[in-house]
Coordinates of C-alpha atoms in Angstrom, one line a residue:
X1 CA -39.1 -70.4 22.9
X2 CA -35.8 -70.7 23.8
X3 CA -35.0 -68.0 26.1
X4 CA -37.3 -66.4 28.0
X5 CA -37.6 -63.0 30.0
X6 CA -40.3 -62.6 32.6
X7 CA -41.3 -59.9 34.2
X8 CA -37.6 -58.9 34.8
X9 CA -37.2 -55.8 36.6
X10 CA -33.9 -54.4 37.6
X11 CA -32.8 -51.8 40.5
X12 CA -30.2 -49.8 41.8
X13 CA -29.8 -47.9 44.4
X14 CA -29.8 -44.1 43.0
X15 CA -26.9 -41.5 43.8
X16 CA -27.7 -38.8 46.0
X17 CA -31.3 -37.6 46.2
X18 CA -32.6 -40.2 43.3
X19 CA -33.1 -43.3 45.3
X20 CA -33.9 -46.4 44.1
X21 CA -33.6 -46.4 40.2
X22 CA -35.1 -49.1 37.8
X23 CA -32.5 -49.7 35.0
X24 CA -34.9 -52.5 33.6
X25 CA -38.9 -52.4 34.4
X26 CA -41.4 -55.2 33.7
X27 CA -39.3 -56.8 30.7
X28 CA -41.1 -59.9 29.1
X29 CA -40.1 -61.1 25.7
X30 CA -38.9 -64.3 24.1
X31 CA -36.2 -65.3 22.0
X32 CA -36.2 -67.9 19.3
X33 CA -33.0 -70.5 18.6
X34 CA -31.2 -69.5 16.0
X35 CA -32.2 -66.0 16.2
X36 CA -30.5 -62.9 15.6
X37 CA -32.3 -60.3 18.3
X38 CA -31.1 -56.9 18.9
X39 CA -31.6 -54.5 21.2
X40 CA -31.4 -51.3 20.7
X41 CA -32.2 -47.6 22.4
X42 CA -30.5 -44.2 23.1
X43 CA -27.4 -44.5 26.3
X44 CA -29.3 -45.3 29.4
X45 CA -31.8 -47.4 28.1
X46 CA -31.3 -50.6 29.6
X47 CA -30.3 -52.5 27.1
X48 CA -26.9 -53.3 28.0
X49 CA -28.4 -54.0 31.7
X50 CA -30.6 -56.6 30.3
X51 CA -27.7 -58.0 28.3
X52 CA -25.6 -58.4 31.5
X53 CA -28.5 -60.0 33.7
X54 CA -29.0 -62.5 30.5
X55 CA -25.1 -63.3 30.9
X56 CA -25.1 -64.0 34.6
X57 CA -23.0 -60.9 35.5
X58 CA -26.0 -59.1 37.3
X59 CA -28.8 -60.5 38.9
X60 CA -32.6 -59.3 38.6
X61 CA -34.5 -57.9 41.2
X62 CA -37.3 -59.5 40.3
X63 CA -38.3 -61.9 37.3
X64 CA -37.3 -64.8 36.0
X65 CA -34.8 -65.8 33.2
X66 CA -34.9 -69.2 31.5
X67 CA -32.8 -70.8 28.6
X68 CA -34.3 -73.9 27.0
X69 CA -36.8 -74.3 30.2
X70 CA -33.8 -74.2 32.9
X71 CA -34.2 -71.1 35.4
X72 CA -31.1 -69.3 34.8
X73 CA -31.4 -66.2 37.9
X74 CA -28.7 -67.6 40.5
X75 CA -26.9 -69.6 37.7
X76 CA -23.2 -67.5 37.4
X77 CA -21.8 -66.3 34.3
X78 CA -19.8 -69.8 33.8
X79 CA -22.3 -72.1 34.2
X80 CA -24.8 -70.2 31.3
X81 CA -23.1 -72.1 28.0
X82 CA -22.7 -68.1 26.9
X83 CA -20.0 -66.2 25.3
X84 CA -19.8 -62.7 25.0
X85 CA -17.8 -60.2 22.5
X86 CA -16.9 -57.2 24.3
X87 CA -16.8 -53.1 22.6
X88 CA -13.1 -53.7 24.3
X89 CA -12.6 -56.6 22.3
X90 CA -11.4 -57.9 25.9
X91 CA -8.4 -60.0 24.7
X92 CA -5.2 -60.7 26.2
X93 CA -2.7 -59.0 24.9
X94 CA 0.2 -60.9 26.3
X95 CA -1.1 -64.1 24.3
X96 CA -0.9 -65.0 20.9
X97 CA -4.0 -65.1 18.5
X98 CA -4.2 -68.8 18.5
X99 CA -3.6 -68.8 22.7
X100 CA -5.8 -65.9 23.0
X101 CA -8.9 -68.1 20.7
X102 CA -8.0 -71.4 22.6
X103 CA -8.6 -70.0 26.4
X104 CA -11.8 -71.1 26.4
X105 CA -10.8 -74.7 25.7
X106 CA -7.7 -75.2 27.4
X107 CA -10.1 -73.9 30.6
X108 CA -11.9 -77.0 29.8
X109 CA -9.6 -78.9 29.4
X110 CA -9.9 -80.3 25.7
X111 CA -6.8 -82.6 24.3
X112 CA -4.2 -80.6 22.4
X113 CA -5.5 -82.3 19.1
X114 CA -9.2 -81.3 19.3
X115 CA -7.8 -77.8 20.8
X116 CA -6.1 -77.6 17.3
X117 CA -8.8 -78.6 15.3
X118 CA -11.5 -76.2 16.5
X119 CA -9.1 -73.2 16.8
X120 CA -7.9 -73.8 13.6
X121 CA -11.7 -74.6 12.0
X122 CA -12.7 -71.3 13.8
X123 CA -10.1 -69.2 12.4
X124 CA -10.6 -70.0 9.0
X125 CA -14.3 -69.0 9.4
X126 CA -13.4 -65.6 11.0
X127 CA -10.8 -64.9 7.9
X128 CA -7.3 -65.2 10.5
X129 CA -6.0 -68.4 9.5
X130 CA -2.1 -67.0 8.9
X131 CA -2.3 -65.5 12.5
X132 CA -1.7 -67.9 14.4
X133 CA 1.2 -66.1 16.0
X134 CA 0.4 -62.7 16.1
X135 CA 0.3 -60.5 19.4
X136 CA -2.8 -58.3 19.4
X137 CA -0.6 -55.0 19.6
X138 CA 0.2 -56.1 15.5
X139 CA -3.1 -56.2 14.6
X140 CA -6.0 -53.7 13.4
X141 CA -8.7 -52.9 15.6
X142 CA -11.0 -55.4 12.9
X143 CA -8.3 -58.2 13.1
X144 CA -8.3 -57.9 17.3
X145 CA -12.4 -57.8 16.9
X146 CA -12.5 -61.2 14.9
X147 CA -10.4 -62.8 17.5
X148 CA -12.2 -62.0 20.1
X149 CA -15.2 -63.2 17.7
X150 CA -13.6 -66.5 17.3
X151 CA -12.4 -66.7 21.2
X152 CA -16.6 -66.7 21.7
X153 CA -17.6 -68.9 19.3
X154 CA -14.9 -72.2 19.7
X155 CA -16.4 -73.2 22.8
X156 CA -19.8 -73.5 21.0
X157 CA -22.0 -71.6 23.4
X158 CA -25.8 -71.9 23.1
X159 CA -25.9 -68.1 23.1
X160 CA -23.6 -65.6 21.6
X161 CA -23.7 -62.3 23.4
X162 CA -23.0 -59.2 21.5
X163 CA -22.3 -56.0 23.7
X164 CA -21.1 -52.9 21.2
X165 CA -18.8 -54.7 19.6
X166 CA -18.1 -52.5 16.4
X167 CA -18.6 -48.7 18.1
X168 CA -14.6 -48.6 18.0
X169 CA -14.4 -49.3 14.5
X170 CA -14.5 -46.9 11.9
X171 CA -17.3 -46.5 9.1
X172 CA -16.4 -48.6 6.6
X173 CA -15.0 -51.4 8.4
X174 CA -17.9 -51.2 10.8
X175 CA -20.0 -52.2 7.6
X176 CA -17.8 -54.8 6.7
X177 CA -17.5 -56.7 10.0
X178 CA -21.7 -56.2 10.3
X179 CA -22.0 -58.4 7.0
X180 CA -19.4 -61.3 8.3
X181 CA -21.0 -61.2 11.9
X182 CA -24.7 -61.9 10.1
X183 CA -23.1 -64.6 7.8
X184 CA -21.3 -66.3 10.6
X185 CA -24.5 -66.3 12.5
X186 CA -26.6 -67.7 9.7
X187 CA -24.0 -70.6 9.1
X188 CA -23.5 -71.5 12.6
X189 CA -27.8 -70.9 13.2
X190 CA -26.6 -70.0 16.9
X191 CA -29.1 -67.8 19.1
X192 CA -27.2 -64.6 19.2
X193 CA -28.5 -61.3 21.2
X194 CA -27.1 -57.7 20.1
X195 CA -26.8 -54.6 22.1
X196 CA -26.3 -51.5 19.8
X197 CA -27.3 -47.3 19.8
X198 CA -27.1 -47.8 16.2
X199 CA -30.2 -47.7 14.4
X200 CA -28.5 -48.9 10.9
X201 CA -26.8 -51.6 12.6
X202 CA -30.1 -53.2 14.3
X203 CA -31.7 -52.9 11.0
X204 CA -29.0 -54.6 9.2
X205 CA -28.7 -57.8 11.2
X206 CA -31.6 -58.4 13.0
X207 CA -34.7 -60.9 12.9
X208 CA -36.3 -58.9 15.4
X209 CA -35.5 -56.0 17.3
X210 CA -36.9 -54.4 20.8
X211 CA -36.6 -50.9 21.2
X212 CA -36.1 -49.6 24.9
X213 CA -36.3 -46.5 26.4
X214 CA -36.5 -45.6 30.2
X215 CA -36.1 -49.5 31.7
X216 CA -38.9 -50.1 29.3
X217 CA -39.8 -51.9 26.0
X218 CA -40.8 -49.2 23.3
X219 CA -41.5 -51.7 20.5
X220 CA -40.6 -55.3 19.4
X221 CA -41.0 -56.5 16.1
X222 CA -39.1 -57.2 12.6
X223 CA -37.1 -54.5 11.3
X224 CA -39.6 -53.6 8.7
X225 CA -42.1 -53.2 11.4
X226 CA -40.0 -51.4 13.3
X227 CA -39.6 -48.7 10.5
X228 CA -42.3 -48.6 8.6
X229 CA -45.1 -49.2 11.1
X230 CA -43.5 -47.1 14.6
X231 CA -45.8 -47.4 17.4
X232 CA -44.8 -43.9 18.9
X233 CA -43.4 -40.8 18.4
X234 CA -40.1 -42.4 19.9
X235 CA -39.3 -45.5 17.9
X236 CA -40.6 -43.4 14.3
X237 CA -37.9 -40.8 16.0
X238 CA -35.3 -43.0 17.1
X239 CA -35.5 -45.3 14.3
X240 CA -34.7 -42.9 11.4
X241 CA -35.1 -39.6 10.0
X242 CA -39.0 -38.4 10.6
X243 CA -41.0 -35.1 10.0
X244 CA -44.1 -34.8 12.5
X245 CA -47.0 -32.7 11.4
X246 CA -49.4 -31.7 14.2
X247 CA -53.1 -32.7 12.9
X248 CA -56.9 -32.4 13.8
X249 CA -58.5 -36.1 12.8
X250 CA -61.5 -35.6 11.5
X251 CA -63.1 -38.8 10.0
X252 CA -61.9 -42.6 9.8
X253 CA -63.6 -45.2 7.6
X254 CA -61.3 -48.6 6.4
X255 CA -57.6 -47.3 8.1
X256 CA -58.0 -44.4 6.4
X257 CA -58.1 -41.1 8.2
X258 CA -58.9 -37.6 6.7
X259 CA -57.0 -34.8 8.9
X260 CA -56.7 -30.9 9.0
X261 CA -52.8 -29.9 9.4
X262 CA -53.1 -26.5 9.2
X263 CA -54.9 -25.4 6.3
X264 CA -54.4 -28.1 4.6
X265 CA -57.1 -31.8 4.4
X266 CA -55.1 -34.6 4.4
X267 CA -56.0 -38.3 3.9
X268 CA -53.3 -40.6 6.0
X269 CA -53.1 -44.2 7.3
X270 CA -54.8 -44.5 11.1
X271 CA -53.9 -46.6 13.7
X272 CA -55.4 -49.7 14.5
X273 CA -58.8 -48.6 17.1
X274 CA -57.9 -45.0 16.9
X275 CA -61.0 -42.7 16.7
X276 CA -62.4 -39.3 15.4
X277 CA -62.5 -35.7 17.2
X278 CA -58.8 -35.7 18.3
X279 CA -55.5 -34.0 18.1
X280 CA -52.7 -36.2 17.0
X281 CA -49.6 -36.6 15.0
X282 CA -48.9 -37.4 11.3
X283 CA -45.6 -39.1 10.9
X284 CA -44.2 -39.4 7.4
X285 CA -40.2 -40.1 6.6
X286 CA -38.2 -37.4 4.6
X287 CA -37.5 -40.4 1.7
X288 CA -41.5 -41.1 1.0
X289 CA -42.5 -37.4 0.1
X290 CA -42.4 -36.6 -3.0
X291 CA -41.6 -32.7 -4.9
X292 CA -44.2 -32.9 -7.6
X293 CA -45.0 -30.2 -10.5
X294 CA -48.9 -31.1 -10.5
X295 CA -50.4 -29.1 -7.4
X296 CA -54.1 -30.5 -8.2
X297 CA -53.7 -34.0 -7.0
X298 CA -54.8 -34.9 -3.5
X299 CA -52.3 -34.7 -0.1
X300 CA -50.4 -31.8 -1.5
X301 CA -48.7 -29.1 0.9
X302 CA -47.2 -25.9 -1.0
X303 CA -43.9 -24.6 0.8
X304 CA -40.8 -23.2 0.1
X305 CA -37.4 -24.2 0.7
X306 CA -34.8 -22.8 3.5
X307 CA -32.1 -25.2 2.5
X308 CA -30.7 -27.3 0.2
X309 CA -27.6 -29.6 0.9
X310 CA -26.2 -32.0 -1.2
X311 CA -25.0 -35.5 -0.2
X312 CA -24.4 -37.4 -2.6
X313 CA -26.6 -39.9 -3.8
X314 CA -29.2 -37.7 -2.6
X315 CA -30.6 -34.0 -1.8
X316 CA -31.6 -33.3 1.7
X317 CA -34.1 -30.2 1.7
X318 CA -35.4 -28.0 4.5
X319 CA -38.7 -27.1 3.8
X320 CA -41.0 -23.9 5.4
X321 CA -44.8 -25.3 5.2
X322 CA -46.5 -23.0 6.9
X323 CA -45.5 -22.8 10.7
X324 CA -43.3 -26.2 9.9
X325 CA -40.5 -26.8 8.9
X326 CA -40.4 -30.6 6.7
X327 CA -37.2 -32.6 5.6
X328 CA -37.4 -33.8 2.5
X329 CA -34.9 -36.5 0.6
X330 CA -34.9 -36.9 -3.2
X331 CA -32.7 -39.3 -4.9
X332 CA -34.0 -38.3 -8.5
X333 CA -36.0 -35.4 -10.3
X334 CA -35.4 -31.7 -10.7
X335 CA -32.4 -30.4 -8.4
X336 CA -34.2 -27.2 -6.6
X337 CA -32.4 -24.1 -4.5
X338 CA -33.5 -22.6 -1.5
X339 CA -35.8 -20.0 -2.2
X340 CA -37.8 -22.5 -4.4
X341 CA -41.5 -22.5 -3.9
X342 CA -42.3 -26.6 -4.5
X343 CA -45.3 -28.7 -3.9
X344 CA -44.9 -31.8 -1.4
X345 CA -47.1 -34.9 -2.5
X346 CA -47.6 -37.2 0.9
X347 CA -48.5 -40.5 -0.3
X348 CA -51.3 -41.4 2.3
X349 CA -49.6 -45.1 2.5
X350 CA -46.6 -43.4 4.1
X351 CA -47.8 -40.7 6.2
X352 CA -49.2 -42.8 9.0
X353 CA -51.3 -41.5 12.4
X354 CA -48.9 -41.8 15.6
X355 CA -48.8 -41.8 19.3
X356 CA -47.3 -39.5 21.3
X357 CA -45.7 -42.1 23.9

């Protein structure tokens, strides 16, 4: 692989009473070339820890980093062949666009001529070719976001870092800066490592993506993994929208497990070595159940909705099932009003046995 993480473990000493606190713990993964791989995980994770001891700006406690087979723990930030794009963008705003994207080489010393071709070949691929002369207090938060884009990639690092870099954007041009990030990164093929809290953002750009939470890694897998086959109660959580029925599992035979949630016998998809007798969880997204008229089929629950609200391209529904309460998202079908008794079909490929951890 091309960069590794071993064992890396990260401390700090704690404020007040806490001690000594682990911001990373026990971190081993790998990381292909070429590769988009994001992290991702609510504030206080450790992602953006593990993104700075990859850069060189902290150092692990313990652990060992490596980029193509060279030990990289005491190496500093300068000597990594990295680049980072900062939330802040991070440029200078007493320079001009095409100063502010040639830093990097006039640093190492390049000729004026091959300074003016790659600044000029880079800009054209981030869309500012026109803006040569612009100071960054004339241009929109997108426009300062592809310079500092551009400022990473002319110097041609092995490794594009990625810390935030579209939270101070708004919706729509957060969207539109995602796809041109992706395509850039395709073109170029360069390794690139994303920190992000946003779950529709990891989804949208990665290869792979490892979920953290506590110091730890949650999960690490593709995004379809990641979403469609959640490990815990966590990542399904974190991931997306999730309803959570508590269940009684009864018998398994061939992945399938049969399950009591309330009064109601279920058949649902098990995990992998999970066993009989148990208490556990039934995780199923709001988008895979179905409001059905025929109440005789298998995997039905009867309950009656609280809530309606429309958004759009979709209803959201709030629905009482007994002591729970389910969401429920229908693009299509019958509109229904709260007050409705409906009938909820869980198709047993999509409600899925879960951890609790």
């Amino acid at each position: 692989m091309f960069l590794t993480l071993d064992h890396i473990t990260k401390k700090f000493p704690g404020r007040g009473q806490e001690g000594i606190v682990s911001a990373v713990e026990d971190l081993s993964l790998e990381i292909g070339k070429g590769e988009f791989f994001t992290f991702l995980g609510p504030s206080g994770c450790g992602k953006t820890t593990t993104l700075r001891l990859i850069a060189g700006f902290e150092f692990p406690t313990s652990g060992h980093i490596a980029l193509a087979e060279r030990q990289l723990e005491q190496v500093p930030p300068n000597k990594r062949d990295m680049a980072m794009v900062f939330q802040s963008y991070a440029i200078f705003p007493h320079l001009k666009v095409f100063e502010n994207i040639a830093y990097g080489l006039r640093i190492k010393k390049l000729s004026n001529d091959e300074i003016r071709r790659r600044v000029s070949q880079i800009m054209a691929l981030t869309k500012l070719t026109g803006l040569e002369n612009r100071m960054p207090n004339q241009m929109s938060g997108g426009q300062q976001q592809r310079v500092s884009l551009a400022r990473a990639l002319v110097v041609e690092p092995k490794v594009l870092l990625f810390d935030e870099p579209l939270s101070n954007l708004d919706a729509k041009l957060r969207e539109e800066m995602r796809f041109e990030i992706r395509d850039l990164q395709r073109r170029l093929n360069i390794t690139s490592i994303y920190v992000t809290h946003d779950q529709e953002e990891a989804l949208a750009l990665s290869d792979r993506i490892a979920i953290m939470n506590k110091g730890k890694l949650a999960q690490l897998g593709t995004p379809e993994e990641i979403y469609e086959r959640p490990r815990s109660k966590f990542v399904a959580d974190f991931i997306g929208l999730a309803n959570f029925l508590p269940a009684q599992v009864q018998t398994i035979q061939d992945g399938r497990a049969t399950v009591q949630v309330g009064a109601h016998t279920l058949q649902v998809t098990a995990l992998p070595n999970d066993t009989a007798g148990h208490a556990s969880l039934v995780f199923v997204r709001p988008g895979d159940i179905k409001l059905v008229d025929d109440r005789t089929q298998a995997n039905i629950l009867e309950g009656q909705i609280i809530k309606a609200t429309y958004l759009g391209e979709k209803f959201d529904y709030r629905v009482r099932v007994g002591d729970l309460e389910l969401r429920v998202q229908a693009s299509e079908g019958k509109r229904h009003a709260a007050g409705e008794r409906v009938h909820l079909y869980l198709p047993p490929e999509h409600a899925r046995l879960i951890g609790e951890e």
